[in-house]
């Protein structure tokens, strides 16, 4: 991992506390982005918007904002964190102040745990020293060694300072498939009882989610002190996507490539995707993933 960029560059553009008016505008942009770009995730949209706007407009937060996004593959967890990053910093995920870690890429060998812990703590400390409102995104948390997750804990707790650095304005976003089964069970229950997915409330999910992530032996969160110390502010469920959402993803991709939307191709690509459970075939096995490569087949120019 490269060392944090020089102090002078980071401080100049770092958004310690955006002006109130500026943030009101940014809140509207964030809401518009979430409403127009993120499909089928009414709970995630609401929680992300309220959590972020509340946190950023608070001049004295007691602790960093910690969001844990859970759900099936291809449902928009990475996509949502990209939207968040783009609404806080120019350049989004490429900004100096946004740091993305992928467990299997950055921390692949359990035998190097001590080295990873030292590096990660140094990296977080260095970047927050340079910019208090740094954003750290951890993808594949369910594959992250529990010891490494606990190494992050001091930064997430209710401390004014840790070794002279305050982490209270930082934002930590954890992405994980842990709890996806539980989320799907709830979504399927609603579907089977003829209720709209938009009727699902956070209360139907959150406790079960934290418990299932905490108790899932395969999850990096398993018995992690992040959960039992209540250091995670929001567990945000991403619901499995349906056929209609895939079509929305395909249309967006067609437009992104400069093509007119051809509903015949939209239907053909969506029909190539596989769905579960076997009987009802309600939810996409891969979410919106792979629809883009399938589209290549129809546009071979
Ligand atoms: N809910 C959604 N609304 C709009 N586009 C979506 C949605 N979910 C996925 N996509 C599209 O599919 C791409 C891949 O999704 P993304 O990487 O966010 O999935 P994920 O939930 O992070 O999956 P994984 O758990 O496998 O990492 C996104 O970049 C986006 O283009």
CSV table of C-alpha atoms and ligand atoms in Angstrom, one decimal:
chain,number,residue,atom,x,y,z
A,1,UNK,CA,0.0,0.0,0.0
A,2,UNK,CA,1.4,3.4,-1.0
A,3,UNK,CA,2.0,5.8,1.9
A,4,UNK,CA,-0.7,8.5,2.4
A,5,UNK,CA,-0.3,11.4,0.0
A,6,UNK,CA,1.6,14.5,1.3
A,7,UNK,CA,-0.2,16.5,4.1
A,8,UNK,CA,-0.3,19.8,2.1
A,9,UNK,CA,-2.4,18.3,-0.8
A,10,UNK,CA,-4.9,16.5,1.5
A,11,UNK,CA,-5.6,19.4,3.8
A,12,UNK,CA,-6.3,21.8,1.0
A,13,UNK,CA,-9.3,20.0,-0.5
A,14,UNK,CA,-10.4,18.0,2.5
A,15,UNK,CA,-14.0,18.7,3.5
A,16,UNK,CA,-13.7,19.0,7.3
A,17,UNK,CA,-17.1,20.8,7.6
A,18,UNK,CA,-18.8,21.8,4.4
A,19,UNK,CA,-20.7,25.1,4.6
A,20,UNK,CA,-24.3,24.4,5.6
A,21,UNK,CA,-25.8,25.8,2.4
A,22,UNK,CA,-23.3,23.7,0.3
A,23,UNK,CA,-24.2,20.6,2.2
A,24,UNK,CA,-28.0,21.2,1.8
A,25,UNK,CA,-27.3,21.3,-2.0
A,26,UNK,CA,-25.2,18.1,-1.7
A,27,UNK,CA,-28.0,16.4,0.2
A,28,UNK,CA,-30.4,17.0,-2.7
A,29,UNK,CA,-27.8,15.7,-5.2
A,30,UNK,CA,-27.2,12.6,-3.0
A,31,UNK,CA,-31.0,12.0,-2.8
A,32,UNK,CA,-31.3,12.4,-6.6
A,33,UNK,CA,-28.4,10.1,-7.3
A,34,UNK,CA,-29.8,7.4,-4.9
A,35,UNK,CA,-33.3,7.8,-6.3
A,36,UNK,CA,-32.3,7.6,-9.9
A,37,UNK,CA,-29.4,5.2,-9.9
A,38,UNK,CA,-30.0,2.7,-7.1
A,39,UNK,CA,-32.8,0.3,-8.0
A,40,UNK,CA,-34.9,-1.8,-5.7
A,41,UNK,CA,-33.2,-0.7,-2.5
A,42,UNK,CA,-35.7,1.6,-0.7
A,43,UNK,CA,-34.3,0.8,2.8
A,44,UNK,CA,-30.7,1.4,1.8
A,45,UNK,CA,-31.6,4.7,0.1
A,46,UNK,CA,-33.4,6.0,3.1
A,47,UNK,CA,-30.9,5.0,5.7
A,48,UNK,CA,-27.8,6.1,3.7
A,49,UNK,CA,-29.4,9.5,3.0
A,50,UNK,CA,-30.4,10.2,6.6
A,51,UNK,CA,-27.3,8.7,8.2
A,52,UNK,CA,-24.9,10.7,6.0
A,53,UNK,CA,-26.7,14.0,6.1
A,54,UNK,CA,-27.2,13.8,9.8
A,55,UNK,CA,-23.5,12.9,10.3
A,56,UNK,CA,-22.0,15.5,8.0
A,57,UNK,CA,-24.1,18.4,9.2
A,58,UNK,CA,-23.1,17.5,12.9
A,59,UNK,CA,-20.1,19.7,13.7
A,60,UNK,CA,-19.2,17.5,16.7
A,61,UNK,CA,-19.9,13.8,16.1
A,62,UNK,CA,-19.2,11.6,19.1
A,63,UNK,CA,-17.7,8.8,16.9
A,64,UNK,CA,-17.0,8.1,13.3
A,65,UNK,CA,-20.0,7.1,11.1
A,66,UNK,CA,-20.0,3.3,10.6
A,67,UNK,CA,-22.3,1.8,8.0
A,68,UNK,CA,-22.5,-1.9,7.4
A,69,UNK,CA,-24.1,-2.8,4.0
A,70,UNK,CA,-25.3,-6.4,3.8
A,71,UNK,CA,-26.8,-8.4,0.9
A,72,UNK,CA,-26.7,-10.8,-1.9
A,73,UNK,CA,-24.1,-10.4,-4.7
A,74,UNK,CA,-24.8,-7.8,-7.3
A,75,UNK,CA,-27.5,-5.9,-5.3
A,76,UNK,CA,-25.6,-2.6,-5.3
A,77,UNK,CA,-23.5,-2.5,-2.1
A,78,UNK,CA,-20.3,-1.4,-3.9
A,79,UNK,CA,-22.4,0.8,-6.2
A,80,UNK,CA,-24.0,2.6,-3.3
A,81,UNK,CA,-20.6,3.2,-1.6
A,82,UNK,CA,-19.4,4.7,-5.0
A,83,UNK,CA,-22.4,7.0,-5.0
A,84,UNK,CA,-21.6,8.1,-1.4
A,85,UNK,CA,-18.0,8.8,-2.2
A,86,UNK,CA,-18.9,10.7,-5.4
A,87,UNK,CA,-21.3,12.9,-3.4
A,88,UNK,CA,-18.8,13.8,-0.7
A,89,UNK,CA,-15.6,14.2,-2.8
A,90,UNK,CA,-14.7,15.1,-6.3
A,91,UNK,CA,-13.3,12.0,-7.9
A,92,UNK,CA,-15.3,9.7,-5.7
A,93,UNK,CA,-13.5,6.4,-5.2
A,94,UNK,CA,-10.4,8.0,-6.8
A,95,UNK,CA,-10.3,10.8,-4.3
A,96,UNK,CA,-7.2,11.2,-2.0
A,97,UNK,CA,-9.7,11.0,0.9
A,98,UNK,CA,-11.5,7.8,-0.1
A,99,UNK,CA,-9.8,4.4,0.6
A,100,UNK,CA,-11.1,1.1,-0.6
A,101,UNK,CA,-9.9,-2.2,0.8
A,102,UNK,CA,-10.9,-5.6,-0.6
A,103,UNK,CA,-10.3,-8.3,1.9
A,104,UNK,CA,-9.2,-11.0,-0.5
A,105,UNK,CA,-7.0,-8.6,-2.4
A,106,UNK,CA,-5.4,-6.5,0.3
A,107,UNK,CA,-5.4,-9.1,3.2
A,108,UNK,CA,-5.2,-12.5,1.5
A,109,UNK,CA,-2.9,-14.4,3.8
A,110,UNK,CA,-4.0,-15.1,7.4
A,111,UNK,CA,-0.3,-15.8,8.2
A,112,UNK,CA,0.4,-12.1,7.6
A,113,UNK,CA,-2.3,-10.9,10.0
A,114,UNK,CA,0.1,-9.0,12.3
A,115,UNK,CA,1.6,-7.2,9.4
A,116,UNK,CA,-1.8,-6.3,7.9
A,117,UNK,CA,-3.0,-5.0,11.3
A,118,UNK,CA,0.1,-2.8,11.7
A,119,UNK,CA,-0.2,-1.5,8.1
A,120,UNK,CA,-3.9,-0.9,8.3
A,121,UNK,CA,-3.7,1.0,11.6
A,122,UNK,CA,-0.9,3.1,10.2
A,123,UNK,CA,-2.8,3.8,7.0
A,124,UNK,CA,-6.0,4.8,8.8
A,125,UNK,CA,-4.1,7.0,11.3
A,126,UNK,CA,-2.0,8.6,8.6
A,127,UNK,CA,-5.0,9.5,6.3
A,128,UNK,CA,-7.2,10.7,9.1
A,129,UNK,CA,-4.4,12.9,10.4
A,130,UNK,CA,-4.2,14.4,7.0
A,131,UNK,CA,-7.9,14.7,6.5
A,132,UNK,CA,-10.4,14.2,9.4
A,133,UNK,CA,-13.2,13.4,7.0
A,134,UNK,CA,-11.6,10.4,5.3
A,135,UNK,CA,-13.8,7.6,4.0
A,136,UNK,CA,-12.7,4.0,4.4
A,137,UNK,CA,-14.6,1.3,2.5
A,138,UNK,CA,-14.0,-2.4,3.4
A,139,UNK,CA,-15.4,-4.8,0.8
A,140,UNK,CA,-15.8,-8.5,1.5
A,141,UNK,CA,-15.9,-8.0,5.2
A,142,UNK,CA,-17.3,-11.5,5.6
A,143,UNK,CA,-14.0,-12.8,4.2
A,144,UNK,CA,-11.9,-10.6,6.5
A,145,UNK,CA,-10.0,-12.2,9.4
A,146,UNK,CA,-11.9,-11.3,12.6
A,147,UNK,CA,-8.6,-10.2,14.2
A,148,UNK,CA,-8.2,-7.7,11.5
A,149,UNK,CA,-11.7,-6.3,11.9
A,150,UNK,CA,-11.0,-5.9,15.7
A,151,UNK,CA,-7.8,-4.0,14.8
A,152,UNK,CA,-10.1,-1.3,13.3
A,153,UNK,CA,-12.1,-1.1,16.5
A,154,UNK,CA,-10.1,1.6,18.3
A,155,UNK,CA,-10.9,4.0,15.5
A,156,UNK,CA,-14.6,3.4,15.6
A,157,UNK,CA,-15.1,3.8,19.3
A,158,UNK,CA,-16.3,6.8,21.3
A,159,UNK,CA,-12.9,8.2,22.0
A,160,UNK,CA,-12.2,12.0,21.5
A,161,UNK,CA,-8.7,11.1,20.4
A,162,UNK,CA,-6.6,8.0,19.9
A,163,UNK,CA,-2.8,8.8,20.2
A,164,UNK,CA,-3.6,12.5,19.5
A,165,UNK,CA,-5.8,11.9,16.4
A,166,UNK,CA,-9.5,12.3,16.3
A,167,UNK,CA,-11.5,9.9,14.2
A,168,UNK,CA,-14.9,11.3,15.0
A,169,UNK,CA,-15.4,12.8,11.6
A,170,UNK,CA,-14.3,9.8,9.5
A,171,UNK,CA,-16.7,7.5,7.7
A,172,UNK,CA,-16.3,3.7,7.7
A,173,UNK,CA,-18.4,1.6,5.2
A,174,UNK,CA,-18.3,-2.2,5.5
A,175,UNK,CA,-19.6,-4.3,2.7
A,176,UNK,CA,-20.6,-7.9,3.2
A,177,UNK,CA,-22.6,-10.9,2.0
A,178,UNK,CA,-23.1,-11.9,5.6
A,179,UNK,CA,-26.8,-12.0,6.5
A,180,UNK,CA,-27.9,-12.2,2.8
A,181,UNK,CA,-29.9,-15.4,3.5
A,182,UNK,CA,-31.8,-13.7,6.3
A,183,UNK,CA,-32.5,-10.7,4.1
A,184,UNK,CA,-33.7,-13.0,1.3
A,185,UNK,CA,-36.0,-14.9,3.7
A,186,UNK,CA,-37.7,-11.7,4.7
A,187,UNK,CA,-38.0,-10.5,1.1
A,188,UNK,CA,-39.4,-13.9,0.0
A,189,UNK,CA,-41.9,-13.9,2.9
A,190,UNK,CA,-43.2,-10.6,1.7
A,191,UNK,CA,-43.4,-11.7,-1.9
A,192,UNK,CA,-45.2,-15.0,-1.0
A,193,UNK,CA,-47.7,-13.1,1.1
A,194,UNK,CA,-48.4,-10.8,-1.9
A,195,UNK,CA,-46.9,-7.7,-0.1
A,196,UNK,CA,-44.8,-5.1,-2.0
A,197,UNK,CA,-41.1,-5.2,-1.2
A,198,UNK,CA,-41.4,-1.5,-0.5
A,199,UNK,CA,-43.5,-2.4,2.6
A,200,UNK,CA,-40.4,-4.0,4.2
A,201,UNK,CA,-39.3,-1.9,7.1
A,202,UNK,CA,-35.8,-1.7,8.6
A,203,UNK,CA,-37.2,-3.1,11.8
A,204,UNK,CA,-38.1,-6.3,9.9
A,205,UNK,CA,-34.4,-6.7,9.2
A,206,UNK,CA,-31.9,-4.9,11.4
A,207,UNK,CA,-31.8,-7.0,14.5
A,208,UNK,CA,-31.8,-10.3,12.6
A,209,UNK,CA,-29.1,-8.9,10.4
A,210,UNK,CA,-26.7,-8.0,13.2
A,211,UNK,CA,-27.4,-11.3,15.0
A,212,UNK,CA,-27.0,-13.4,11.8
A,213,UNK,CA,-23.7,-11.5,10.9
A,214,UNK,CA,-22.5,-11.9,14.4
A,215,UNK,CA,-23.4,-15.6,14.7
A,216,UNK,CA,-22.4,-16.6,11.2
A,217,UNK,CA,-19.1,-18.6,11.7
A,218,UNK,CA,-18.2,-18.0,8.1
A,219,UNK,CA,-18.5,-14.3,8.5
A,220,UNK,CA,-15.5,-12.0,9.4
A,221,UNK,CA,-18.0,-10.3,11.7
A,222,UNK,CA,-18.4,-13.6,13.7
A,223,UNK,CA,-18.3,-12.6,17.4
A,224,UNK,CA,-16.4,-9.5,16.3
A,225,UNK,CA,-16.4,-6.9,19.0
A,226,UNK,CA,-17.6,-4.4,16.4
A,227,UNK,CA,-21.1,-5.8,16.8
A,228,UNK,CA,-21.1,-6.7,20.5
A,229,UNK,CA,-19.7,-3.3,21.3
A,230,UNK,CA,-22.4,-1.7,19.2
A,231,UNK,CA,-19.8,0.2,17.2
A,232,UNK,CA,-21.7,-0.2,13.9
A,233,UNK,CA,-24.2,2.6,13.7
A,234,UNK,CA,-26.4,1.2,10.9
A,235,UNK,CA,-26.9,-2.3,9.5
A,236,UNK,CA,-28.2,-1.6,5.9
A,237,UNK,CA,-29.9,-4.5,4.1
A,238,UNK,CA,-29.7,-4.8,0.3
A,239,UNK,CA,-32.6,-6.7,-1.0
A,240,UNK,CA,-32.2,-9.3,-3.7
A,241,UNK,CA,-33.1,-7.9,-7.1
A,242,UNK,CA,-36.0,-9.0,-9.3
A,243,UNK,CA,-36.5,-9.3,-13.0
A,244,UNK,CA,-37.8,-5.8,-13.3
A,245,UNK,CA,-34.6,-4.4,-11.7
A,246,UNK,CA,-32.4,-6.3,-14.1
A,247,UNK,CA,-34.2,-4.7,-16.9
A,248,UNK,CA,-33.5,-1.3,-15.3
A,249,UNK,CA,-29.8,-2.1,-15.1
A,250,UNK,CA,-29.7,-3.2,-18.7
A,251,UNK,CA,-31.5,0.0,-19.9
A,252,UNK,CA,-29.0,2.1,-18.0
A,253,UNK,CA,-26.1,0.2,-19.5
A,254,UNK,CA,-27.4,0.6,-23.0
A,255,UNK,CA,-27.8,4.4,-22.5
A,256,UNK,CA,-24.3,4.5,-20.9
A,257,UNK,CA,-22.9,2.9,-24.1
A,258,UNK,CA,-24.7,5.5,-26.3
A,259,UNK,CA,-27.3,3.1,-27.6
A,260,UNK,CA,-31.1,3.7,-27.9
A,261,UNK,CA,-32.9,1.4,-25.5
A,262,UNK,CA,-34.1,-1.7,-27.4
A,263,UNK,CA,-36.8,-3.4,-25.3
A,264,UNK,CA,-36.5,-6.6,-27.3
A,265,UNK,CA,-32.8,-6.9,-26.3
A,266,UNK,CA,-33.5,-5.8,-22.8
A,267,UNK,CA,-36.0,-8.7,-22.4
A,268,UNK,CA,-33.6,-11.2,-24.1
A,269,UNK,CA,-30.7,-10.3,-21.8
A,270,UNK,CA,-32.9,-10.4,-18.7
A,271,UNK,CA,-34.3,-13.8,-19.8
A,272,UNK,CA,-30.8,-15.2,-20.0
A,273,UNK,CA,-30.3,-14.6,-16.3
A,274,UNK,CA,-31.1,-17.2,-13.6
A,275,UNK,CA,-33.4,-16.7,-10.7
A,276,UNK,CA,-34.2,-18.3,-7.3
A,277,UNK,CA,-35.9,-20.0,-5.5
A,278,UNK,CA,-36.3,-22.9,-8.0
A,279,UNK,CA,-40.1,-22.9,-7.9
A,280,UNK,CA,-41.0,-19.2,-7.9
A,281,UNK,CA,-37.8,-17.8,-9.7
A,282,UNK,CA,-38.3,-14.4,-8.1
A,283,UNK,CA,-34.8,-13.1,-7.4
A,284,UNK,CA,-31.7,-12.9,-9.6
A,285,UNK,CA,-28.9,-15.2,-8.6
A,286,UNK,CA,-26.3,-12.6,-9.6
A,287,UNK,CA,-28.3,-9.5,-9.0
A,288,UNK,CA,-27.3,-7.0,-11.8
A,289,UNK,CA,-23.9,-8.5,-12.2
A,290,UNK,CA,-23.0,-10.1,-15.6
A,291,UNK,CA,-25.9,-8.4,-17.4
A,292,UNK,CA,-23.3,-6.0,-18.8
A,293,UNK,CA,-21.2,-8.7,-20.4
A,294,UNK,CA,-24.3,-10.4,-21.7
A,295,UNK,CA,-25.2,-7.2,-23.5
A,296,UNK,CA,-21.8,-7.3,-25.4
A,297,UNK,CA,-23.2,-10.3,-27.3
A,298,UNK,CA,-25.9,-8.1,-28.8
A,299,UNK,CA,-23.6,-5.2,-29.7
A,300,UNK,CA,-20.6,-6.7,-31.3
A,301,UNK,CA,-19.6,-3.5,-33.2
B,1,LIG,N1,-29.5,-2.0,-6.9
B,1,LIG,C1,-28.9,-1.6,-8.0
B,1,LIG,N2,-29.3,-0.5,-8.8
B,1,LIG,C2,-28.6,-0.1,-9.9
B,1,LIG,N3,-27.5,-0.8,-10.4
B,1,LIG,C3,-27.1,-1.9,-9.7
B,1,LIG,C4,-27.7,-2.3,-8.5
B,1,LIG,N4,-27.0,-3.4,-8.0
B,1,LIG,C5,-26.0,-3.6,-8.9
B,1,LIG,N5,-26.0,-2.7,-9.9
B,1,LIG,C6,-25.1,-2.7,-11.0
B,1,LIG,O1,-24.3,-3.8,-11.0
B,1,LIG,C7,-22.9,-3.5,-10.8
B,1,LIG,C8,-22.3,-4.5,-9.7
B,1,LIG,O2,-23.0,-4.3,-8.5
B,1,LIG,P1,-22.2,-4.1,-7.1
B,1,LIG,O3,-20.7,-4.2,-7.4
B,1,LIG,O4,-22.7,-2.9,-6.4
B,1,LIG,O5,-22.7,-5.4,-6.4
B,1,LIG,P2,-22.4,-5.8,-4.9
B,1,LIG,O6,-23.7,-5.8,-4.1
B,1,LIG,O7,-21.3,-5.0,-4.3
B,1,LIG,O8,-21.9,-7.3,-5.1
B,1,LIG,P3,-20.8,-8.2,-4.3
B,1,LIG,O9,-21.4,-8.5,-3.0
B,1,LIG,O10,-20.7,-9.4,-5.2
B,1,LIG,O11,-19.6,-7.4,-4.2
B,1,LIG,C9,-23.0,-2.1,-10.2
B,1,LIG,O12,-21.8,-1.3,-10.6
B,1,LIG,C10,-24.2,-1.5,-10.9
B,1,LIG,O13,-23.8,-1.1,-12.3
